[in-house]
């Protein structure tokens, strides 16, 4: 899969398009194939170095999509 990654604080030129491994959910987590995501003010602050983000990070705190897998102890959602 691909993701936008911030590896250094700065302007929009610090946004990198990178190949990333498909995430595997841990206990209490779910993996979602995102259809839409957004970048909000917290992401902009993180990228510029004025927020609480630590490097590296993937911006996009908001998103929607389909659950593709669930980790151990997840009972309230299921794939699909």
Tab-separated table of N, CA, C and O in Angstrom:
chain	number	residue	atom	x	y	z
A	1	UNK	N	0.834	-1.169	0.000
A	1	UNK	CA	0.000	0.000	0.000
A	1	UNK	C	0.882	1.235	0.000
A	1	UNK	O	2.071	1.150	0.256
A	2	UNK	N	0.286	2.375	-0.291
A	2	UNK	CA	1.007	3.644	-0.266
A	2	UNK	C	0.413	4.555	0.800
A	2	UNK	O	-0.760	4.438	1.136
A	3	UNK	N	1.239	5.457	1.302
A	3	UNK	CA	0.786	6.417	2.302
A	3	UNK	C	1.617	7.682	2.186
A	3	UNK	O	2.774	7.646	1.741
A	4	UNK	N	1.025	8.782	2.590
A	4	UNK	CA	1.772	10.028	2.730
A	4	UNK	C	2.458	9.971	4.088
A	4	UNK	O	1.832	9.624	5.097
A	5	UNK	N	3.740	10.271	4.113
A	5	UNK	CA	4.521	10.199	5.343
A	5	UNK	C	5.276	11.505	5.520
A	5	UNK	O	5.765	12.089	4.552
A	6	UNK	N	5.367	11.973	6.755
A	6	UNK	CA	6.173	13.138	7.101
A	6	UNK	C	7.378	12.629	7.888
A	6	UNK	O	7.216	12.043	8.956
A	7	UNK	N	8.587	12.825	7.332
A	7	UNK	CA	9.807	12.379	8.000
A	7	UNK	C	10.640	13.542	8.532
A	7	UNK	O	11.609	13.342	9.240
A	8	UNK	N	10.258	14.777	8.141
A	8	UNK	CA	10.938	15.989	8.617
A	8	UNK	C	9.900	17.102	8.704
A	8	UNK	O	9.007	17.182	7.862
A	9	UNK	N	10.023	17.939	9.706
A	9	UNK	CA	9.097	19.058	9.855
A	9	UNK	C	9.352	20.095	8.763
A	9	UNK	O	10.488	20.296	8.343
A	10	UNK	N	8.277	20.741	8.297
A	10	UNK	CA	8.442	21.783	7.302
A	10	UNK	C	7.161	22.035	6.549
A	10	UNK	O	6.063	21.725	7.015
A	11	UNK	N	7.309	22.578	5.344
A	11	UNK	CA	6.181	22.942	4.498
A	11	UNK	C	5.669	21.703	3.753
A	11	UNK	O	6.115	20.583	4.008
A	12	UNK	N	4.764	21.906	2.818
A	12	UNK	CA	4.146	20.784	2.101
A	12	UNK	C	5.153	19.961	1.314
A	12	UNK	O	4.880	18.801	0.986
A	13	UNK	N	6.317	20.513	1.008
A	13	UNK	CA	7.331	19.742	0.287
A	13	UNK	C	7.886	18.598	1.140
A	13	UNK	O	8.585	17.722	0.626
A	14	UNK	N	7.556	18.568	2.418
A	14	UNK	CA	7.996	17.485	3.304
A	14	UNK	C	7.043	16.287	3.277
A	14	UNK	O	7.313	15.271	3.914
A	15	UNK	N	5.932	16.403	2.541
A	15	UNK	CA	5.006	15.277	2.405
A	15	UNK	C	5.573	14.303	1.383
A	15	UNK	O	5.828	14.668	0.240
A	16	UNK	N	5.799	13.062	1.790
A	16	UNK	CA	6.391	12.046	0.924
A	16	UNK	C	5.371	10.952	0.623
A	16	UNK	O	4.639	10.516	1.512
A	17	UNK	N	5.323	10.484	-0.615
A	17	UNK	CA	4.467	9.367	-1.040
A	17	UNK	C	5.333	8.127	-0.988
A	17	UNK	O	6.298	8.005	-1.736
A	18	UNK	N	5.021	7.191	-0.057
A	18	UNK	CA	5.897	6.047	0.166
A	18	UNK	C	5.137	4.729	0.158
A	18	UNK	O	3.978	4.666	0.553
A	19	UNK	N	5.831	3.694	-0.248
A	19	UNK	CA	5.318	2.325	-0.136
A	19	UNK	C	5.438	1.914	1.329
A	19	UNK	O	6.476	2.128	1.958
A	20	UNK	N	4.368	1.368	1.872
A	20	UNK	CA	4.338	0.937	3.270
A	20	UNK	C	3.781	-0.476	3.337
A	20	UNK	O	2.962	-0.873	2.506
A	21	UNK	N	4.164	-1.279	4.322
A	21	UNK	CA	3.560	-2.598	4.484
A	21	UNK	C	2.099	-2.485	4.893
A	21	UNK	O	1.698	-1.524	5.552
A	22	UNK	N	1.314	-3.455	4.493
A	22	UNK	CA	-0.101	-3.490	4.899
A	22	UNK	C	-0.141	-3.717	6.403
A	22	UNK	O	0.479	-4.651	6.917
A	23	UNK	N	-0.832	-2.861	7.150
A	23	UNK	CA	-0.849	-3.003	8.605
A	23	UNK	C	-1.636	-4.222	9.061
A	23	UNK	O	-2.622	-4.613	8.438
A	24	UNK	N	-1.182	-4.816	10.138
A	24	UNK	CA	-1.861	-5.947	10.768
A	24	UNK	C	-2.362	-5.457	12.124
A	24	UNK	O	-1.570	-4.975	12.935
A	25	UNK	N	-3.672	-5.552	12.373
A	25	UNK	CA	-4.183	-5.019	13.646
A	25	UNK	C	-3.729	-5.856	14.841
A	25	UNK	O	-3.701	-7.081	14.787
A	26	UNK	N	-3.375	-5.162	15.914
A	26	UNK	CA	-3.027	-5.821	17.162
A	26	UNK	C	-4.271	-6.001	18.015
A	26	UNK	O	-5.395	-5.700	17.586
A	27	UNK	N	-4.127	-6.484	19.237
A	27	UNK	CA	-5.271	-6.674	20.122
A	27	UNK	C	-6.059	-5.378	20.306
A	27	UNK	O	-5.481	-4.321	20.568
A	28	UNK	N	-7.365	-5.445	20.123
A	28	UNK	CA	-8.224	-4.293	20.297
A	28	UNK	C	-8.211	-3.314	19.133
A	28	UNK	O	-8.802	-2.247	19.235
A	29	UNK	N	-7.541	-3.659	18.036
A	29	UNK	CA	-7.445	-2.765	16.889
A	29	UNK	C	-8.157	-3.349	15.676
A	29	UNK	O	-8.415	-4.554	15.616
A	30	UNK	N	-8.449	-2.487	14.712
A	30	UNK	CA	-9.012	-2.930	13.430
A	30	UNK	C	-8.192	-2.313	12.305
A	30	UNK	O	-7.583	-1.253	12.476
A	31	UNK	N	-8.148	-2.973	11.153
A	31	UNK	CA	-7.533	-2.419	9.950
A	31	UNK	C	-8.655	-2.003	9.013
A	31	UNK	O	-9.595	-2.776	8.779
A	32	UNK	N	-8.560	-0.786	8.497
A	32	UNK	CA	-9.588	-0.229	7.631
A	32	UNK	C	-8.950	0.133	6.289
A	32	UNK	O	-7.923	0.826	6.249
A	33	UNK	N	-9.561	-0.329	5.190
A	33	UNK	CA	-9.147	0.117	3.865
A	33	UNK	C	-9.867	1.440	3.627
A	33	UNK	O	-11.081	1.476	3.464
A	34	UNK	N	-9.095	2.523	3.638
A	34	UNK	CA	-9.689	3.851	3.560
A	34	UNK	C	-10.198	4.163	2.161
A	34	UNK	O	-9.544	3.866	1.170
A	35	UNK	N	-11.370	4.741	2.136
A	35	UNK	CA	-11.926	5.264	0.888
A	35	UNK	C	-11.702	6.770	0.822
A	35	UNK	O	-11.415	7.319	-0.226
A	36	UNK	N	-11.855	7.436	1.945
A	36	UNK	CA	-11.643	8.879	2.048
A	36	UNK	C	-10.880	9.185	3.328
A	36	UNK	O	-11.048	8.508	4.333
A	37	UNK	N	-10.072	10.207	3.272
A	37	UNK	CA	-9.408	10.711	4.465
A	37	UNK	C	-9.270	12.217	4.319
A	37	UNK	O	-9.449	12.752	3.224
A	38	UNK	N	-9.001	12.875	5.396
A	38	UNK	CA	-8.814	14.325	5.327
A	38	UNK	C	-7.598	14.702	6.146
A	38	UNK	O	-7.132	13.944	6.993
A	39	UNK	N	-7.099	15.872	5.858
A	39	UNK	CA	-6.016	16.439	6.641
A	39	UNK	C	-6.605	17.643	7.359
A	39	UNK	O	-7.194	18.516	6.734
A	40	UNK	N	-6.485	17.648	8.677
A	40	UNK	CA	-7.076	18.743	9.435
A	40	UNK	C	-5.976	19.609	10.068
A	40	UNK	O	-4.792	19.404	9.825
A	41	UNK	N	-6.399	20.560	10.870
A	41	UNK	CA	-5.456	21.522	11.456
A	41	UNK	C	-4.393	20.833	12.312
A	41	UNK	O	-3.234	21.242	12.325
A	42	UNK	N	-4.757	19.766	13.026
A	42	UNK	CA	-3.772	19.044	13.843
A	42	UNK	C	-2.684	18.425	12.965
A	42	UNK	O	-1.504	18.402	13.347
A	43	UNK	N	-3.059	17.917	11.787
A	43	UNK	CA	-2.071	17.363	10.858
A	43	UNK	C	-1.129	18.452	10.340
A	43	UNK	O	0.078	18.240	10.224
A	44	UNK	N	-1.685	19.622	10.025
A	44	UNK	CA	-0.873	20.734	9.542
A	44	UNK	C	0.105	21.184	10.625
A	44	UNK	O	1.290	21.407	10.354
A	45	UNK	N	-0.372	21.284	11.861
A	45	UNK	CA	0.524	21.635	12.971
A	45	UNK	C	1.612	20.586	13.147
A	45	UNK	O	2.775	20.916	13.396
A	46	UNK	N	1.238	19.306	13.039
A	46	UNK	CA	2.227	18.243	13.164
A	46	UNK	C	3.302	18.339	12.104
A	46	UNK	O	4.499	18.228	12.386
A	47	UNK	N	2.893	18.560	10.856
A	47	UNK	CA	3.838	18.664	9.754
A	47	UNK	C	4.761	19.863	9.914
A	47	UNK	O	5.945	19.794	9.639
A	48	UNK	N	4.217	20.963	10.401
A	48	UNK	CA	5.025	22.177	10.529
A	48	UNK	C	5.908	22.172	11.779
A	48	UNK	O	6.761	23.029	11.930
A	49	UNK	N	5.686	21.198	12.679
A	49	UNK	CA	6.510	21.110	13.887
A	49	UNK	C	5.953	21.854	15.072
A	49	UNK	O	6.585	21.919	16.115
A	50	UNK	N	4.744	22.423	14.930
A	50	UNK	CA	4.152	23.170	16.041
A	50	UNK	C	3.126	22.339	16.816
A	50	UNK	O	2.548	22.829	17.772
A	51	UNK	N	2.901	21.102	16.401
A	51	UNK	CA	1.937	20.235	17.062
A	51	UNK	C	2.623	19.230	17.965
A	51	UNK	O	3.777	19.415	18.366
A	52	UNK	N	1.914	18.164	18.261
A	52	UNK	CA	2.440	17.145	19.177
A	52	UNK	C	2.947	15.910	18.445
A	52	UNK	O	3.330	14.934	19.078
A	53	UNK	N	2.961	15.927	17.120
A	53	UNK	CA	3.393	14.764	16.347
A	53	UNK	C	4.877	14.501	16.536
A	53	UNK	O	5.680	15.410	16.680
A	54	UNK	N	5.241	13.221	16.548
A	54	UNK	CA	6.641	12.823	16.532
A	54	UNK	C	6.929	12.194	15.173
A	54	UNK	O	6.053	11.607	14.546
A	55	UNK	N	8.135	12.344	14.716
A	55	UNK	CA	8.521	11.858	13.400
A	55	UNK	C	8.966	10.413	13.445
A	55	UNK	O	9.555	9.991	14.424
A	56	UNK	N	8.731	9.656	12.394
A	56	UNK	CA	7.870	9.970	11.257
A	56	UNK	C	6.412	9.736	11.627
A	56	UNK	O	6.113	9.015	12.575
A	57	UNK	N	5.492	10.352	10.861
A	57	UNK	CA	4.078	10.093	11.071
A	57	UNK	C	3.325	10.194	9.748
A	57	UNK	O	3.811	10.772	8.785
A	58	UNK	N	2.150	9.597	9.728
A	58	UNK	CA	1.258	9.652	8.579
A	58	UNK	C	0.103	10.569	8.928
A	58	UNK	O	-0.657	10.269	9.846
A	59	UNK	N	-0.032	11.709	8.233
A	59	UNK	CA	-1.152	12.594	8.526
A	59	UNK	C	-2.475	11.983	8.072
A	59	UNK	O	-2.500	11.058	7.262
A	60	UNK	N	-3.553	12.517	8.593
A	60	UNK	CA	-4.875	12.030	8.228
A	60	UNK	C	-5.557	11.424	9.433
A	60	UNK	O	-5.707	10.208	9.533
A	61	UNK	N	-5.937	12.244	10.380
A	61	UNK	CA	-6.563	11.750	11.606
A	61	UNK	C	-8.013	11.331	11.397
A	61	UNK	O	-8.579	10.655	12.240
A	62	UNK	N	-8.600	11.758	10.295
A	62	UNK	CA	-9.994	11.431	10.014
A	62	UNK	C	-10.039	10.536	8.776
A	62	UNK	O	-9.285	10.732	7.835
A	63	UNK	N	-10.940	9.577	8.785
A	63	UNK	CA	-11.070	8.728	7.610
A	63	UNK	C	-12.309	7.861	7.680
A	63	UNK	O	-12.930	7.715	8.732
A	64	UNK	N	-12.669	7.310	6.517
A	64	UNK	CA	-13.776	6.360	6.456
A	64	UNK	C	-13.454	5.314	5.404
A	64	UNK	O	-12.736	5.565	4.455
A	65	UNK	N	-13.954	4.123	5.656
A	65	UNK	CA	-13.697	3.037	4.729
A	65	UNK	C	-14.329	1.755	5.224
A	65	UNK	O	-15.303	1.771	5.974
A	66	UNK	N	-13.736	0.643	4.831
A	66	UNK	CA	-14.266	-0.682	5.146
A	66	UNK	C	-13.294	-1.439	6.035
A	66	UNK	O	-12.097	-1.513	5.729
A	67	UNK	N	-13.800	-2.013	7.117
A	67	UNK	CA	-12.972	-2.846	7.989
A	67	UNK	C	-12.565	-4.096	7.209
A	67	UNK	O	-13.408	-4.794	6.655
A	68	UNK	N	-11.255	-4.353	7.140
A	68	UNK	CA	-10.768	-5.521	6.404
A	68	UNK	C	-10.276	-6.632	7.321
A	68	UNK	O	-10.257	-7.800	6.930
A	69	UNK	N	-9.870	-6.288	8.544
A	69	UNK	CA	-9.461	-7.321	9.500
A	69	UNK	C	-9.531	-6.751	10.910
A	69	UNK	O	-9.494	-5.534	11.104
A	70	UNK	N	-9.658	-7.645	11.877
A	70	UNK	CA	-9.751	-7.235	13.274
A	70	UNK	C	-8.731	-7.995	14.105
A	70	UNK	O	-8.374	-9.133	13.791
A	71	UNK	N	-8.263	-7.354	15.163
A	71	UNK	CA	-7.325	-7.987	16.074
A	71	UNK	C	-8.055	-8.760	17.159
A	71	UNK	O	-9.294	-8.775	17.241
A	72	UNK	N	-7.286	-9.402	18.001
A	72	UNK	CA	-7.830	-10.175	19.119
A	72	UNK	C	-8.675	-9.279	20.020
A	72	UNK	O	-8.398	-8.089	20.188
A	73	UNK	N	-9.706	-9.835	20.578
A	73	UNK	CA	-10.588	-9.166	21.541
A	73	UNK	C	-11.468	-8.077	20.937
A	73	UNK	O	-12.058	-7.307	21.678
A	74	UNK	N	-11.551	-7.993	19.616
A	74	UNK	CA	-12.466	-7.038	18.985
A	74	UNK	C	-13.799	-7.753	18.775
A	74	UNK	O	-13.847	-8.774	18.104
A	75	UNK	N	-14.837	-7.225	19.389
A	75	UNK	CA	-16.143	-7.880	19.322
A	75	UNK	C	-17.245	-7.001	18.746
A	75	UNK	O	-18.309	-7.497	18.381
A	76	UNK	N	-17.021	-5.694	18.651
A	76	UNK	CA	-18.079	-4.781	18.235
A	76	UNK	C	-18.118	-4.517	16.729
A	76	UNK	O	-19.081	-3.964	16.221
A	77	UNK	N	-17.055	-4.835	16.023
A	77	UNK	CA	-17.026	-4.669	14.572
A	77	UNK	C	-16.489	-5.939	13.951
A	77	UNK	O	-15.837	-6.759	14.606
A	78	UNK	N	-16.750	-6.109	12.637
A	78	UNK	CA	-16.253	-7.276	11.917
A	78	UNK	C	-15.882	-6.852	10.514
A	78	UNK	O	-16.330	-5.805	10.027
A	79	UNK	N	-15.062	-7.628	9.827
A	79	UNK	CA	-14.701	-7.271	8.458
A	79	UNK	C	-15.934	-7.125	7.583
A	79	UNK	O	-16.924	-7.844	7.740
A	80	UNK	N	-15.851	-6.150	6.679
A	80	UNK	CA	-16.961	-5.912	5.760
A	80	UNK	C	-17.784	-4.743	6.177
A	80	UNK	O	-18.668	-4.289	5.541
